[in-house]
Coordinates of C-alpha atoms in Angstrom, one line a residue:
Chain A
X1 CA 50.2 13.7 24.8
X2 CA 50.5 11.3 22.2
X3 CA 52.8 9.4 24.4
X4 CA 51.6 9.3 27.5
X5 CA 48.4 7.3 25.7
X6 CA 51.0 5.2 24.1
X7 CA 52.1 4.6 27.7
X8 CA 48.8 3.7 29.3
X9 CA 47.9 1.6 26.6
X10 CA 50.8 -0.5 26.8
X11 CA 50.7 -0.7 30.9
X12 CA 47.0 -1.7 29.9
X13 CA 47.8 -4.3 27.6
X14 CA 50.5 -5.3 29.7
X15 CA 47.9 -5.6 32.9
X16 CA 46.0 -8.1 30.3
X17 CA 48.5 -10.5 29.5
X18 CA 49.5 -10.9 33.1
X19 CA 45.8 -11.5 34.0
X20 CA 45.6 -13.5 31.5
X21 CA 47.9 -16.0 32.0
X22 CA 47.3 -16.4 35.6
X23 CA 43.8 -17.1 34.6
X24 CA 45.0 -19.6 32.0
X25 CA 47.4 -21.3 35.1
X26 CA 44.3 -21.2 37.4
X27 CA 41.4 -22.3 35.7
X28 CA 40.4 -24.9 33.4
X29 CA 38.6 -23.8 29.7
X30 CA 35.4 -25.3 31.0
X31 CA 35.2 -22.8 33.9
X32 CA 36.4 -20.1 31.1
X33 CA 33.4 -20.6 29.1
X34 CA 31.1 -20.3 31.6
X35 CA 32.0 -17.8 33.6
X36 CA 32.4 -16.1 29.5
X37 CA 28.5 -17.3 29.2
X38 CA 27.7 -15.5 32.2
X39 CA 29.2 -12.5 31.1
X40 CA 27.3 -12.4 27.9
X41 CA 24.3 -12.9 29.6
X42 CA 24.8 -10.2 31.4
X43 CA 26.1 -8.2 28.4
X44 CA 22.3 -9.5 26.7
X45 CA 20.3 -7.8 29.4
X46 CA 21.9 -4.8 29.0
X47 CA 22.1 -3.9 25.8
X48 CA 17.7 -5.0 25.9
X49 CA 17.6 -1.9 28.2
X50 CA 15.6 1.1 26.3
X51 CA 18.1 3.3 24.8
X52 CA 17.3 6.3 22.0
X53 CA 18.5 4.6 18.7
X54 CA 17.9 8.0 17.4
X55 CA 20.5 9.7 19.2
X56 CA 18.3 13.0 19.6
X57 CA 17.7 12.5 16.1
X58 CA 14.2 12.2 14.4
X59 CA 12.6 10.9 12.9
X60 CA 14.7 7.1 13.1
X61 CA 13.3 4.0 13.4
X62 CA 16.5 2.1 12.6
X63 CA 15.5 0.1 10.4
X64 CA 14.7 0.9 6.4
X65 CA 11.4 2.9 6.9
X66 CA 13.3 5.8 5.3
X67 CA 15.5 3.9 3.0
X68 CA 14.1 4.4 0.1
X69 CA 16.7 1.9 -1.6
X70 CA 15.3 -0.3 1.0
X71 CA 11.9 -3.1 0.9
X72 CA 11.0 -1.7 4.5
X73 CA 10.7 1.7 3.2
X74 CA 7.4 3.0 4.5
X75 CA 6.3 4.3 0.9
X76 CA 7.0 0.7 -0.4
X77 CA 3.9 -1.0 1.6
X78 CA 1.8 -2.5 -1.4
X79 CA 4.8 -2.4 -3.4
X80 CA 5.3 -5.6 -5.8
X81 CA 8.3 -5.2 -8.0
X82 CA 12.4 -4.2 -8.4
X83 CA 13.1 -0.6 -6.8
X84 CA 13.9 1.9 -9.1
X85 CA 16.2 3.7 -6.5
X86 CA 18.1 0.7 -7.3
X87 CA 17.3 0.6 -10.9
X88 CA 18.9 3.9 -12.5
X89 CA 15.8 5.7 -11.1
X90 CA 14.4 7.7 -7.9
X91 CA 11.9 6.8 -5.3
X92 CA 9.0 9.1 -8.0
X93 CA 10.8 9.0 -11.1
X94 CA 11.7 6.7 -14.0
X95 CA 15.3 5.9 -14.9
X96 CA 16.3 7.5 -18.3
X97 CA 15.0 5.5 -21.2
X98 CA 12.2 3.8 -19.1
X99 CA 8.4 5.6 -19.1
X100 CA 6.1 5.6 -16.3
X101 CA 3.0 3.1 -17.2
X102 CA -0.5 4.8 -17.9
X103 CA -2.3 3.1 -15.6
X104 CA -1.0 2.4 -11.8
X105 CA -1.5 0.9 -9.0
X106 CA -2.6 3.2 -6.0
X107 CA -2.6 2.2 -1.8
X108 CA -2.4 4.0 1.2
X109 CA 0.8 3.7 3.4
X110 CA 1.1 4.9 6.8
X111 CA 4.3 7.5 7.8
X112 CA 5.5 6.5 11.0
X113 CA 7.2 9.9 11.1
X114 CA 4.2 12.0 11.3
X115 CA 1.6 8.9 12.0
X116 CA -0.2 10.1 8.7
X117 CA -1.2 7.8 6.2
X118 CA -0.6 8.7 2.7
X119 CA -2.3 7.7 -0.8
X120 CA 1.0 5.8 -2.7
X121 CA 0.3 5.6 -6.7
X122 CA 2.6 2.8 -7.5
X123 CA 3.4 2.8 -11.3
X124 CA 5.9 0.7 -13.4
X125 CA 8.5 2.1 -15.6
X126 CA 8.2 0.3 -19.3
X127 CA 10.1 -0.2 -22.1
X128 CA 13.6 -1.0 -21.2
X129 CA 14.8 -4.2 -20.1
X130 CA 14.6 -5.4 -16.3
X131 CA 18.4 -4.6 -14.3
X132 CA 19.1 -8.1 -12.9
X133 CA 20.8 -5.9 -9.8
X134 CA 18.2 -4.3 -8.8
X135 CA 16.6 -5.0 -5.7
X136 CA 13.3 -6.8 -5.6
X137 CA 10.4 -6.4 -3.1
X138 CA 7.1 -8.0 -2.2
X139 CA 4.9 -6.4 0.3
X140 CA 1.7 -5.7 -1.3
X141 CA 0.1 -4.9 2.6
X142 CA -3.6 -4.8 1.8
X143 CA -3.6 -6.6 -1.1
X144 CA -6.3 -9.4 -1.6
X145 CA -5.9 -12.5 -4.4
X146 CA -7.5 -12.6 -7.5
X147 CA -10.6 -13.2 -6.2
X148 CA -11.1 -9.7 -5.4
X149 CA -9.7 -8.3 -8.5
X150 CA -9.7 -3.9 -7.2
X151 CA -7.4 -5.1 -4.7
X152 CA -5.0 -7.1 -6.7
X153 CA -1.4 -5.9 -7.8
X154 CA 0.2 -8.8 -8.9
X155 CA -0.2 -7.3 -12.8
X156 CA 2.4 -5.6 -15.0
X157 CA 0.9 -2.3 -15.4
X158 CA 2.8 -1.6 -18.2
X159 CA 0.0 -3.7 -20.0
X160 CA -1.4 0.0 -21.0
X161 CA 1.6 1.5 -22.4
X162 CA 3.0 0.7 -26.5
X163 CA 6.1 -1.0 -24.8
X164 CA 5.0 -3.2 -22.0
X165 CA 8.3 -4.7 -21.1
X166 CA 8.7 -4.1 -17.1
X167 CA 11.4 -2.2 -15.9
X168 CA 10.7 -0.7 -12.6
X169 CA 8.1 0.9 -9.8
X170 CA 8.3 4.0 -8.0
X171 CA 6.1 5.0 -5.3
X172 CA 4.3 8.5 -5.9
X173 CA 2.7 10.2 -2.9
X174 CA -0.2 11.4 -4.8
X175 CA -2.2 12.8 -1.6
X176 CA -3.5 11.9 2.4
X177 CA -5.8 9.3 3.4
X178 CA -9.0 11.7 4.8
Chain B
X1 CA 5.0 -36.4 36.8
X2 CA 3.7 -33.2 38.7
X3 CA 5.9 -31.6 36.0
X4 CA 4.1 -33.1 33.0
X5 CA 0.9 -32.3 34.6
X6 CA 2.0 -28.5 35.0
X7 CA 3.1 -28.7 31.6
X8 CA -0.2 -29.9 30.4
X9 CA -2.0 -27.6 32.7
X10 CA 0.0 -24.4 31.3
X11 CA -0.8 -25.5 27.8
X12 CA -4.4 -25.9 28.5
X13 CA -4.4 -22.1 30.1
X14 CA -2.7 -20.7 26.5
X15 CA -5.0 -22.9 24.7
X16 CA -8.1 -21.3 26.6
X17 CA -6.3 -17.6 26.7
X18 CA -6.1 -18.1 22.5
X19 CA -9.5 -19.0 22.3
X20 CA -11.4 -17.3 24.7
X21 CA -9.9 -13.0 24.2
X22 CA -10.9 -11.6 27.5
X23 CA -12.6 -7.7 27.0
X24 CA -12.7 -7.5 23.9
X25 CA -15.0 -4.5 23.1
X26 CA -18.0 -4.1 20.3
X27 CA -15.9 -2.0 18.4
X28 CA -13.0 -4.6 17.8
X29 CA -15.3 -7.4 17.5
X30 CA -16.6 -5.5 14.6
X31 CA -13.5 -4.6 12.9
X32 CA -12.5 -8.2 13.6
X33 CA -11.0 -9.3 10.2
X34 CA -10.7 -5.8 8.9
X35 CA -7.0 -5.2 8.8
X36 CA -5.2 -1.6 9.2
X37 CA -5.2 -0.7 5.4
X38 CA -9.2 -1.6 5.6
X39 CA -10.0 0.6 8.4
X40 CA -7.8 3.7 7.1
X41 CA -9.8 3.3 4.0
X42 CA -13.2 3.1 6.0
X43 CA -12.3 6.1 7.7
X44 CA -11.6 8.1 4.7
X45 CA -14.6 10.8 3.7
X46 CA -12.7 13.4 1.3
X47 CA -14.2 12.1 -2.8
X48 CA -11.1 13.8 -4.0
X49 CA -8.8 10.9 -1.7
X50 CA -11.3 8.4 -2.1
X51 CA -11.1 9.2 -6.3
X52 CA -7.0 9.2 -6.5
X53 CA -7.3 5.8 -4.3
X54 CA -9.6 4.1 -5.9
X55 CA -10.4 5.4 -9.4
X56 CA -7.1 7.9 -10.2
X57 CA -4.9 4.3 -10.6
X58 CA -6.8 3.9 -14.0
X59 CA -8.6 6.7 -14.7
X60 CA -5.7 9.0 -13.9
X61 CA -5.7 11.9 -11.9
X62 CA -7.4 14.0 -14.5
X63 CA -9.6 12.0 -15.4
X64 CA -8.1 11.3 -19.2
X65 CA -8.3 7.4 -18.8
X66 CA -6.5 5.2 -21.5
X67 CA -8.7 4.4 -24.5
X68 CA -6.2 1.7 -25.6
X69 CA -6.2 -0.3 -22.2
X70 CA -10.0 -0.2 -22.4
X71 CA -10.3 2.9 -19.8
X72 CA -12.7 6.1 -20.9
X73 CA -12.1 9.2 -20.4
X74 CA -14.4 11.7 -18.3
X75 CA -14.2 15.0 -19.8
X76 CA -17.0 15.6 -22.3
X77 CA -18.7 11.9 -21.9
X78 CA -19.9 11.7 -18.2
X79 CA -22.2 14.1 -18.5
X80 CA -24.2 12.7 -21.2
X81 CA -23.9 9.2 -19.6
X82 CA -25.0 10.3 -16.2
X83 CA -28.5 12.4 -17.8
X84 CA -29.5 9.2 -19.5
X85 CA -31.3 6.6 -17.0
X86 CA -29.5 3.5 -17.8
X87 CA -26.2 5.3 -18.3
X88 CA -27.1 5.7 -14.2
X89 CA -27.6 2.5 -13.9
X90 CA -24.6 1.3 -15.8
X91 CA -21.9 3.5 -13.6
X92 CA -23.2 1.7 -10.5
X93 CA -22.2 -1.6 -12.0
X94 CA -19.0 -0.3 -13.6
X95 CA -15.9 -3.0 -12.4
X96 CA -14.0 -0.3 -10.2
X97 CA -17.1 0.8 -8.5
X98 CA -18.6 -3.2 -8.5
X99 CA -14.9 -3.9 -6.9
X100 CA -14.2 -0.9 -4.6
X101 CA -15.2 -1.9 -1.3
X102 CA -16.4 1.8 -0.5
X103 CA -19.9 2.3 1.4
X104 CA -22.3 3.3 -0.6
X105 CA -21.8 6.9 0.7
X106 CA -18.5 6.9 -0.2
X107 CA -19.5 5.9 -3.8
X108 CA -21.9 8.6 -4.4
X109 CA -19.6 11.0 -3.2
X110 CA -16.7 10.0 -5.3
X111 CA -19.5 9.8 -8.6
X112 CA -20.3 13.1 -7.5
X113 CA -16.9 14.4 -7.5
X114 CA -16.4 12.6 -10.8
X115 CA -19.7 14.9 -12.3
X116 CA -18.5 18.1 -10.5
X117 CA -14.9 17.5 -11.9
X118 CA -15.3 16.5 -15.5
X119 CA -18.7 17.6 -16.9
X120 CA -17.6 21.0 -17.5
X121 CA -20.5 23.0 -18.9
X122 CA -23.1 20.4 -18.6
X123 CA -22.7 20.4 -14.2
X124 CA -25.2 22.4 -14.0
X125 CA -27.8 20.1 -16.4
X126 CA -26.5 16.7 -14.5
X127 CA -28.3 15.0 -11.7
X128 CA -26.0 14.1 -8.6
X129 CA -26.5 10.4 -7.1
X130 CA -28.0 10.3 -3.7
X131 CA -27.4 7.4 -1.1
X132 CA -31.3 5.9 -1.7
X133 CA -30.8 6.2 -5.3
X134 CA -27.7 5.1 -5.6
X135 CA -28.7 2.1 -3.3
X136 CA -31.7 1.0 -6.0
X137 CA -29.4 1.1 -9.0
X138 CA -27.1 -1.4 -7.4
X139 CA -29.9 -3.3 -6.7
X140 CA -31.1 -3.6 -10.7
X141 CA -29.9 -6.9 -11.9
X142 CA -26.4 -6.5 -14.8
X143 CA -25.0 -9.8 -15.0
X144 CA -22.9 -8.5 -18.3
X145 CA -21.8 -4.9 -17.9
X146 CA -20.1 -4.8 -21.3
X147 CA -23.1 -5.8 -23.1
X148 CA -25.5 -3.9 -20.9
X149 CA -22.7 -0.8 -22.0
X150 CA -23.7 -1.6 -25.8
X151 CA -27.5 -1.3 -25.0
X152 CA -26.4 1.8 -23.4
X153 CA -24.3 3.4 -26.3
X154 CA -26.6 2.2 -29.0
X155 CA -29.8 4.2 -27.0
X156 CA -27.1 7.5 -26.3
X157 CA -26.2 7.1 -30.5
X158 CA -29.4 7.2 -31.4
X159 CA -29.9 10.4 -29.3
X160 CA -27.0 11.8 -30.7
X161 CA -25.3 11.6 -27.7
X162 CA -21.4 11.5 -27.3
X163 CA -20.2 8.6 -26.2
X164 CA -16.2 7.2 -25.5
X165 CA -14.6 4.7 -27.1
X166 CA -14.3 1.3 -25.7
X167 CA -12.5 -1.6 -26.9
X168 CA -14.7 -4.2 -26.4
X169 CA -17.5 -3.8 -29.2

């Protein structure tokens, strides 16, 4: 079995080189690299068509919306800080030797998977020193300036804890928008 | 020059399809502005959501606080504070309510949640906001809360009253 693909593979290649070369003898590069445009063109239009990214799968939107080491993670919405899933931590917990601040942050982010939108409590480890690898984010969807102080999160909500250095944020589904 | 004039004519027909949106209806003229996380929050009735959204980030979810960053707690002191008039009118010009955005329907029901939630014995003894109420109390002049909150404790003292600590004096 094993040969005969070894067989067609090398009549293929074989075909390839021949073609090849009597394209190289006939045309000029010029007429190469359009008729190559063309062909990408074409190749453009086609891979545009609708296709299920999911592969049957749900839910998927390709992207980060459930990569929760990810900014576009849908829990992530008003977030303002480093990930803790990339901090030692988990999406709702602290990494060891960092505690969760007393006071938080709280937003609502919308689930594209069940097209719910969901209450987010947003609060910052404290106490350990920031992880220059982790990954940062800045969404804050919803948020307003300074001027409207209930709706600004640019503040270190470990202000309220004994040790207010920053650390990290997890996102805590703390209930449903109704 | 027929093309620059097309061009010029197509720009002027986005320039007029910008300004001018064709059928648009009441309903999205009046939500115009209002992004997605405003109208999710508009839509939201439940005081229990409306208190973990908009309260629960400082207050906590049970209502504990955190005396040290200046936040009281419920349990055994919002009772007291909602029986005594002014203490009415000062939890209608607290910051988070001042700040929230909600209707005033949503605020009484979230206040009323608070009161069912964390006066424990004393629900039964505690007037509920209503809407009209509610609506007057705003409407009394507190240009500084935290010394309008002294005149407050210092009348609930008096009465022998409890009342939660607070960091500013």
């Amino acid at each position: 079995m094993l040969k005969v693909i070894e067989r067609i593979q090398s009549a293929l290649s074989g075909l390839v080189e021949n073609s090849a070369r009597r394209s190289a003898r006939q045309h000029g590069r010029r007429s190469a690299l359009a008729k190559l445009g063309g062909v990408m063109v074409g190749g453009t239009a086609f891979a545009a068509l609708p296709f299920d990214r999911a592969w049957g799968a749900t839910p998927s939107a390709g992207d980060g919306t459930y990569d929760d080491k990810s900014c576009d993670y849908w829990r992530y919405c008003a977030l303002d800080g480093f990930l803790c899933t990339t901090a030692g931590g988990s999406k709702s917990s602290c990494p060891v030797g960092a505690e969760a601040s007393l006071v938080s942050w709280v937003g609502t982010c919308h689930n594209p998977g069940d097209n719910r939108d969901y209450l987010i409590s947003y609060y910052d480890c404290c106490g350990k020193t920031a992880f220059s690898g982790a990954q940062f984010c800045l969404r804050s969807e919803g948020e307003r300036p300074a001027y409207s102080m209930g709706l600004h999160n640019d503040i270190n909500w470990c202000m309220s804890n004994a040790n207010k250095g920053y650390h990290c944020t997890v996102a805590l589904v703390v209930g449903v928008a109704e | 020059m027929l093309v620059r004039t097309l061009a010029a004519g197509l720009g002027l027909a986005g320039l007029i399809a910008l300004a001018v949106p064709l059928g648009i209806s009441a309903e999205e003229q009046a939500s115009y502005g209002v992004d997605e996380h405003d109208k999710v929050v508009r839509k939201m009735s439940s005081a229990k959501s409306l208190y973990l959204l908009k309260c629960s980030g400082c207050h906590r979810v049970d209502g504990t606080g955190a005396i040290e960053a200046g936040i009281p707690p419920f349990p055994g002191f919002i009772a007291p504070l909602a029986r005594n008039p002014d203490g009415r009118v000062y939890i209608a010009h607290v910051p988070g309510v001042i700040g929230s955005r909600l209707s005033n329907e949503q605020l009484v029901d979230v206040l009323n949640y608070v009161i069912d939630e964390w006066s424990g014995e004393d629900a039964g003894d505690t007037p509920r906001f209503t809407v009209e109420e509610f609506a007057a109390l705003r409407e009394v002049p507190v240009t500084n809360v935290v010394e309008f909150r002294r005149d407050v404790v210092t009348q609930m003292t008096a009465a022998g009253d409890p009342v939660a600590d607070y960091p500013w004096p």
